[in-house]
Each structure stands twice: as structure tokens, then as C-alpha cells.
Amino acid sequence: MKPICGAVTHKGQTRLASLAILLFSLILTACTAVAPGYQATVDNVKILQTIPDNAWAEPGHFSVADESLNQLRIRASAYNSPFNNSFAEYIKEALRTELQTAGRLGNQTHAVISGHVLKNSLDGSVGIGTASVVVRFTVTKGGKPIYEKVAIGETKWDSSFIGALAIPDAQRNHAEAVKQMLGKLFADPDFQRAIQ
């Protein structure tokens, strides 16, 4: 007996269920993006290399003012740090990468750089995108604080209507905000003296 027109057969139900599962899997995959590995910048490395040769430091403890600062989104997608979903750890690793690339990573001066993330925002909405990273840095020697200042990095860009373009742009601009923020830290003469 032939099925009535418009009715769904058992075989058709199986196909629909398979398609639904596949679509759901694709949606889940598309809803999470992971920040790419941080790359040291020529400008930041040059700044660090202009400091006298007796300047050395290593990263210490990094934290966030609020756990929500670890939970970024780009459009409908979650945007996670590759380091235990912690953007405090992402910034710590960015600092380590810049110091190491510049040949300034080490404990010869016993300088330890710690950071407390005060702001970490990313908005890749249609129109104008914005990213902002604000960190309070502390340098200690022998456990004694000798430097404490806030560094800020901010970017703005034209954010496309098309998600496939907007998401990578937002990722690049968040990394750029981190680079700018670290550049301001490195360029501060008080910071440079603190790590010597």
C-alpha cells in the first residue's frame, strides 16, 4: 500500500532524524571558537630590547576581577581562551611570549610580573566592533611590590554583516588589544626600571 501524499514514511523519519542530529552537531561546533596562539610583535620586542641588558623578568600570578571576564562572545559564538578557558592565563602567556622572544625572560633580577585583569571585552556586532583589555600590573622583587600601574589596550574596526568575516576580525582585534596593552606596559620607564 502506497503512503498517502504528504505522509512521512519510517524511512523518511529516519532520514529527518539523521539530518537533525547532523545539524545540531554543526550548530554546537559553530558555537565555540578558541583564541589563536599569541604571537609576539616586532614593536613590543624592539621596546624590550632597548632596555639595558640587566633587565629580566618572569610572569607571576594572573587573575580576573570577575569570572565573567573569562567568558567572551563573538556574535552567537562563545570565544574561549586556549589556557583552561582563562583569559588571565592567556594574557600571562602573551607576556611570557613577548619576554622570551625579546630575550628578557628569566629570574636573574628576581623581578616577577603579576596581573589582575580589570576589563576584557569583545563586541563583534554588525557595524563597529570594539575590543578592550585593561590589566593592573604589579612587579615584585623578593615579594616586595616595586611597581603597580594599569595598562589599557583598545581597538575599533568595521565589523562585517557576514559572520564568516566578522568572527576572525574580532579574534584578530582582541589579540591586537592585548598587544597594545602590553606595549604600553613595556614602554613605561618606571616598568623598565623595575625589571632591572
CSV table of C-alpha atoms in Angstrom, one decimal:
chain,number,residue,atom,x,y,z
A,1,MET,CA,0.0,0.0,0.0
A,2,LYS,CA,1.4,3.4,-1.0
A,3,PRO,CA,1.7,6.1,1.6
A,4,ILE,CA,-0.8,9.0,1.4
A,5,CYS,CA,0.7,12.1,-0.2
A,6,GLY,CA,2.4,14.3,2.4
A,7,ALA,CA,2.7,11.5,5.0
A,8,VAL,CA,6.2,10.7,6.3
A,9,THR,CA,7.3,7.1,6.0
A,10,HIS,CA,9.5,5.3,8.6
A,11,LYS,CA,12.5,5.6,6.2
A,12,GLY,CA,11.7,9.4,5.8
A,13,GLN,CA,11.6,9.8,9.6
A,14,THR,CA,15.0,8.1,9.9
A,15,ARG,CA,16.5,10.5,7.4
A,16,LEU,CA,14.9,13.5,9.1
A,17,ALA,CA,16.3,12.4,12.5
A,18,SER,CA,19.8,11.9,10.9
A,19,LEU,CA,19.7,15.3,9.4
A,20,ALA,CA,18.5,16.9,12.7
A,21,ILE,CA,21.4,15.2,14.6
A,22,LEU,CA,23.9,16.4,11.9
A,23,LEU,CA,22.5,20.0,12.0
A,24,PHE,CA,22.6,20.0,15.8
A,25,SER,CA,26.2,18.8,15.8
A,26,LEU,CA,27.2,21.6,13.3
A,27,ILE,CA,25.4,24.2,15.4
A,28,LEU,CA,27.3,23.1,18.6
A,29,THR,CA,30.6,23.2,16.7
A,30,ALA,CA,29.9,26.6,15.3
A,31,CYS,CA,29.0,28.0,18.8
A,32,THR,CA,32.5,27.8,20.2
A,33,ALA,CA,35.7,29.5,19.0
A,34,VAL,CA,39.1,29.3,20.7
A,35,ALA,CA,41.5,32.2,20.7
A,36,PRO,CA,44.6,31.5,18.5
A,37,GLY,CA,48.0,31.3,20.0
A,38,TYR,CA,49.5,34.7,20.8
A,39,GLN,CA,52.3,35.9,18.5
A,40,ALA,CA,55.0,38.3,19.7
A,41,THR,CA,55.0,41.7,17.9
A,42,VAL,CA,58.0,43.3,16.4
A,43,ASP,CA,57.2,46.7,18.1
A,44,ASN,CA,56.9,45.1,21.6
A,45,VAL,CA,60.1,43.1,21.2
A,46,LYS,CA,62.0,46.2,20.0
A,47,ILE,CA,60.9,48.1,23.1
A,48,LEU,CA,62.0,45.3,25.4
A,49,GLN,CA,65.3,45.0,23.6
A,50,THR,CA,66.1,48.7,24.1
A,51,ILE,CA,66.1,48.2,27.9
A,52,PRO,CA,69.6,47.7,29.3
A,53,ASP,CA,70.9,44.1,29.3
A,54,ASN,CA,70.4,43.7,33.0
A,55,ALA,CA,66.6,43.7,32.6
A,56,TRP,CA,65.0,40.3,33.2
A,57,ALA,CA,61.5,39.2,34.5
A,58,GLU,CA,59.2,36.3,34.6
A,59,PRO,CA,55.4,36.1,34.9
A,60,GLY,CA,53.8,35.5,38.2
A,61,HIS,CA,50.1,35.1,39.2
A,62,PHE,CA,47.4,36.4,36.9
A,63,SER,CA,43.8,36.7,37.9
A,64,VAL,CA,40.5,38.4,36.9
A,65,ALA,CA,38.4,40.9,38.8
A,66,ASP,CA,35.3,38.9,37.9
A,67,GLU,CA,34.8,35.4,36.3
A,68,SER,CA,32.7,36.9,33.6
A,69,LEU,CA,35.9,38.4,32.1
A,70,ASN,CA,36.8,34.9,31.1
A,71,GLN,CA,33.6,34.5,29.1
A,72,LEU,CA,33.6,36.3,25.9
A,73,ARG,CA,31.3,36.0,22.9
A,74,ILE,CA,31.5,36.9,19.2
A,75,ARG,CA,28.0,37.1,17.8
A,76,ALA,CA,26.3,33.9,18.9
A,77,SER,CA,29.6,32.0,19.4
A,78,ALA,CA,31.5,31.6,22.7
A,79,TYR,CA,35.1,32.7,22.5
A,80,ASN,CA,37.4,30.8,24.8
A,81,SER,CA,41.0,31.1,25.9
A,82,PRO,CA,43.1,28.1,25.0
A,83,PHE,CA,44.6,28.2,28.5
A,84,ASN,CA,42.0,26.5,30.8
A,85,ASN,CA,39.3,28.9,29.4
A,86,SER,CA,41.1,31.7,31.3
A,87,PHE,CA,41.9,35.0,29.7
A,88,ALA,CA,44.1,35.9,32.7
A,89,GLU,CA,46.2,32.9,31.7
A,90,TYR,CA,46.1,34.0,28.0
A,91,ILE,CA,47.5,37.4,29.0
A,92,LYS,CA,50.1,35.8,31.2
A,93,GLU,CA,51.2,33.6,28.3
A,94,ALA,CA,51.2,36.6,25.9
A,95,LEU,CA,53.5,38.4,28.4
A,96,ARG,CA,55.8,35.3,28.6
A,97,THR,CA,55.9,35.1,24.8
A,98,GLU,CA,57.0,38.7,24.4
A,99,LEU,CA,59.6,38.5,27.1
A,100,GLN,CA,61.0,35.2,25.7
A,101,THR,CA,61.1,36.5,22.1
A,102,ALA,CA,63.0,39.6,23.3
A,103,GLY,CA,65.4,37.6,25.3
A,104,ARG,CA,64.2,39.1,28.6
A,105,LEU,CA,62.6,36.1,30.2
A,106,GLY,CA,64.5,35.0,33.3
A,107,ASN,CA,64.8,35.4,37.1
A,108,GLN,CA,68.3,37.0,37.2
A,109,THR,CA,66.8,40.2,38.7
A,110,HIS,CA,64.1,38.3,40.8
A,111,ALA,CA,61.5,40.6,39.1
A,112,VAL,CA,58.1,38.9,39.0
A,113,ILE,CA,55.3,40.5,36.9
A,114,SER,CA,51.8,39.7,38.1
A,115,GLY,CA,48.5,40.9,36.6
A,116,HIS,CA,44.9,41.5,37.6
A,117,VAL,CA,42.5,41.8,34.6
A,118,LEU,CA,40.1,44.6,35.3
A,119,LYS,CA,38.4,44.6,31.9
A,120,ASN,CA,38.3,42.1,29.0
A,121,SER,CA,35.6,42.9,26.4
A,122,LEU,CA,34.9,42.0,22.8
A,123,ASP,CA,32.0,43.2,20.7
A,124,GLY,CA,31.9,42.0,17.1
A,125,SER,CA,28.4,43.3,16.4
A,126,VAL,CA,27.4,44.4,12.9
A,127,GLY,CA,28.8,47.9,12.2
A,128,ILE,CA,31.6,48.9,14.6
A,129,GLY,CA,33.5,46.2,16.5
A,130,THR,CA,35.3,47.0,19.8
A,131,ALA,CA,37.8,45.2,22.0
A,132,SER,CA,39.2,46.4,25.3
A,133,VAL,CA,41.7,44.9,27.7
A,134,VAL,CA,42.7,46.6,31.0
A,135,VAL,CA,45.2,45.0,33.4
A,136,ARG,CA,46.7,46.2,36.6
A,137,PHE,CA,50.3,45.0,36.7
A,138,THR,CA,52.5,44.6,39.7
A,139,VAL,CA,56.2,44.0,39.7
A,140,THR,CA,57.7,42.5,42.9
A,141,LYS,CA,61.3,41.6,43.9
A,142,GLY,CA,61.7,39.3,46.9
A,143,GLY,CA,58.0,39.5,47.4
A,144,LYS,CA,58.1,43.3,47.8
A,145,PRO,CA,56.0,45.4,45.3
A,146,ILE,CA,58.1,48.0,43.5
A,147,TYR,CA,55.8,48.8,40.6
A,148,GLU,CA,52.0,49.0,40.2
A,149,LYS,CA,50.2,50.6,37.2
A,150,VAL,CA,47.2,50.0,34.9
A,151,ALA,CA,47.8,49.3,31.2
A,152,ILE,CA,45.0,49.7,28.6
A,153,GLY,CA,44.6,48.3,25.1
A,154,GLU,CA,41.7,49.2,22.9
A,155,THR,CA,40.7,48.6,19.2
A,156,LYS,CA,37.9,49.5,16.9
A,157,TRP,CA,37.1,48.2,13.4
A,158,ASP,CA,34.4,47.9,10.8
A,159,SER,CA,32.6,44.7,11.6
A,160,SER,CA,31.1,42.9,8.7
A,161,PHE,CA,27.5,41.7,8.5
A,162,ILE,CA,28.8,38.3,7.3
A,163,GLY,CA,29.8,36.1,10.3
A,164,ALA,CA,32.5,34.2,8.4
A,165,LEU,CA,34.3,37.6,8.1
A,166,ALA,CA,33.3,39.2,11.4
A,167,ILE,CA,34.5,36.4,13.7
A,168,PRO,CA,38.1,36.2,12.5
A,169,ASP,CA,38.2,40.1,12.5
A,170,ALA,CA,37.1,40.1,16.1
A,171,GLN,CA,39.7,37.5,17.1
A,172,ARG,CA,42.5,39.5,15.5
A,173,ASN,CA,41.3,42.7,17.1
A,174,HIS,CA,41.1,41.2,20.6
A,175,ALA,CA,44.7,39.9,20.2
A,176,GLU,CA,45.7,43.4,19.0
A,177,ALA,CA,44.2,45.0,22.1
A,178,VAL,CA,46.3,42.6,24.2
A,179,LYS,CA,49.4,43.6,22.2
A,180,GLN,CA,48.7,47.3,22.6
A,181,MET,CA,48.2,46.9,26.3
A,182,LEU,CA,51.5,45.0,26.7
A,183,GLY,CA,53.2,47.6,24.5
A,184,LYS,CA,52.1,50.4,26.9
A,185,LEU,CA,53.4,48.4,29.9
A,186,PHE,CA,56.8,47.8,28.2
A,187,ALA,CA,57.2,51.5,27.2
A,188,ASP,CA,56.7,52.8,30.7
A,189,PRO,CA,60.1,53.9,32.0
A,190,ASP,CA,59.0,53.0,35.6
A,191,PHE,CA,58.3,49.4,34.5
A,192,GLN,CA,61.7,49.3,32.7
A,193,ARG,CA,63.5,50.4,35.8
A,194,ALA,CA,61.5,47.9,37.9
A,195,ILE,CA,62.7,44.9,36.0
A,196,GLN,CA,66.4,45.9,36.1
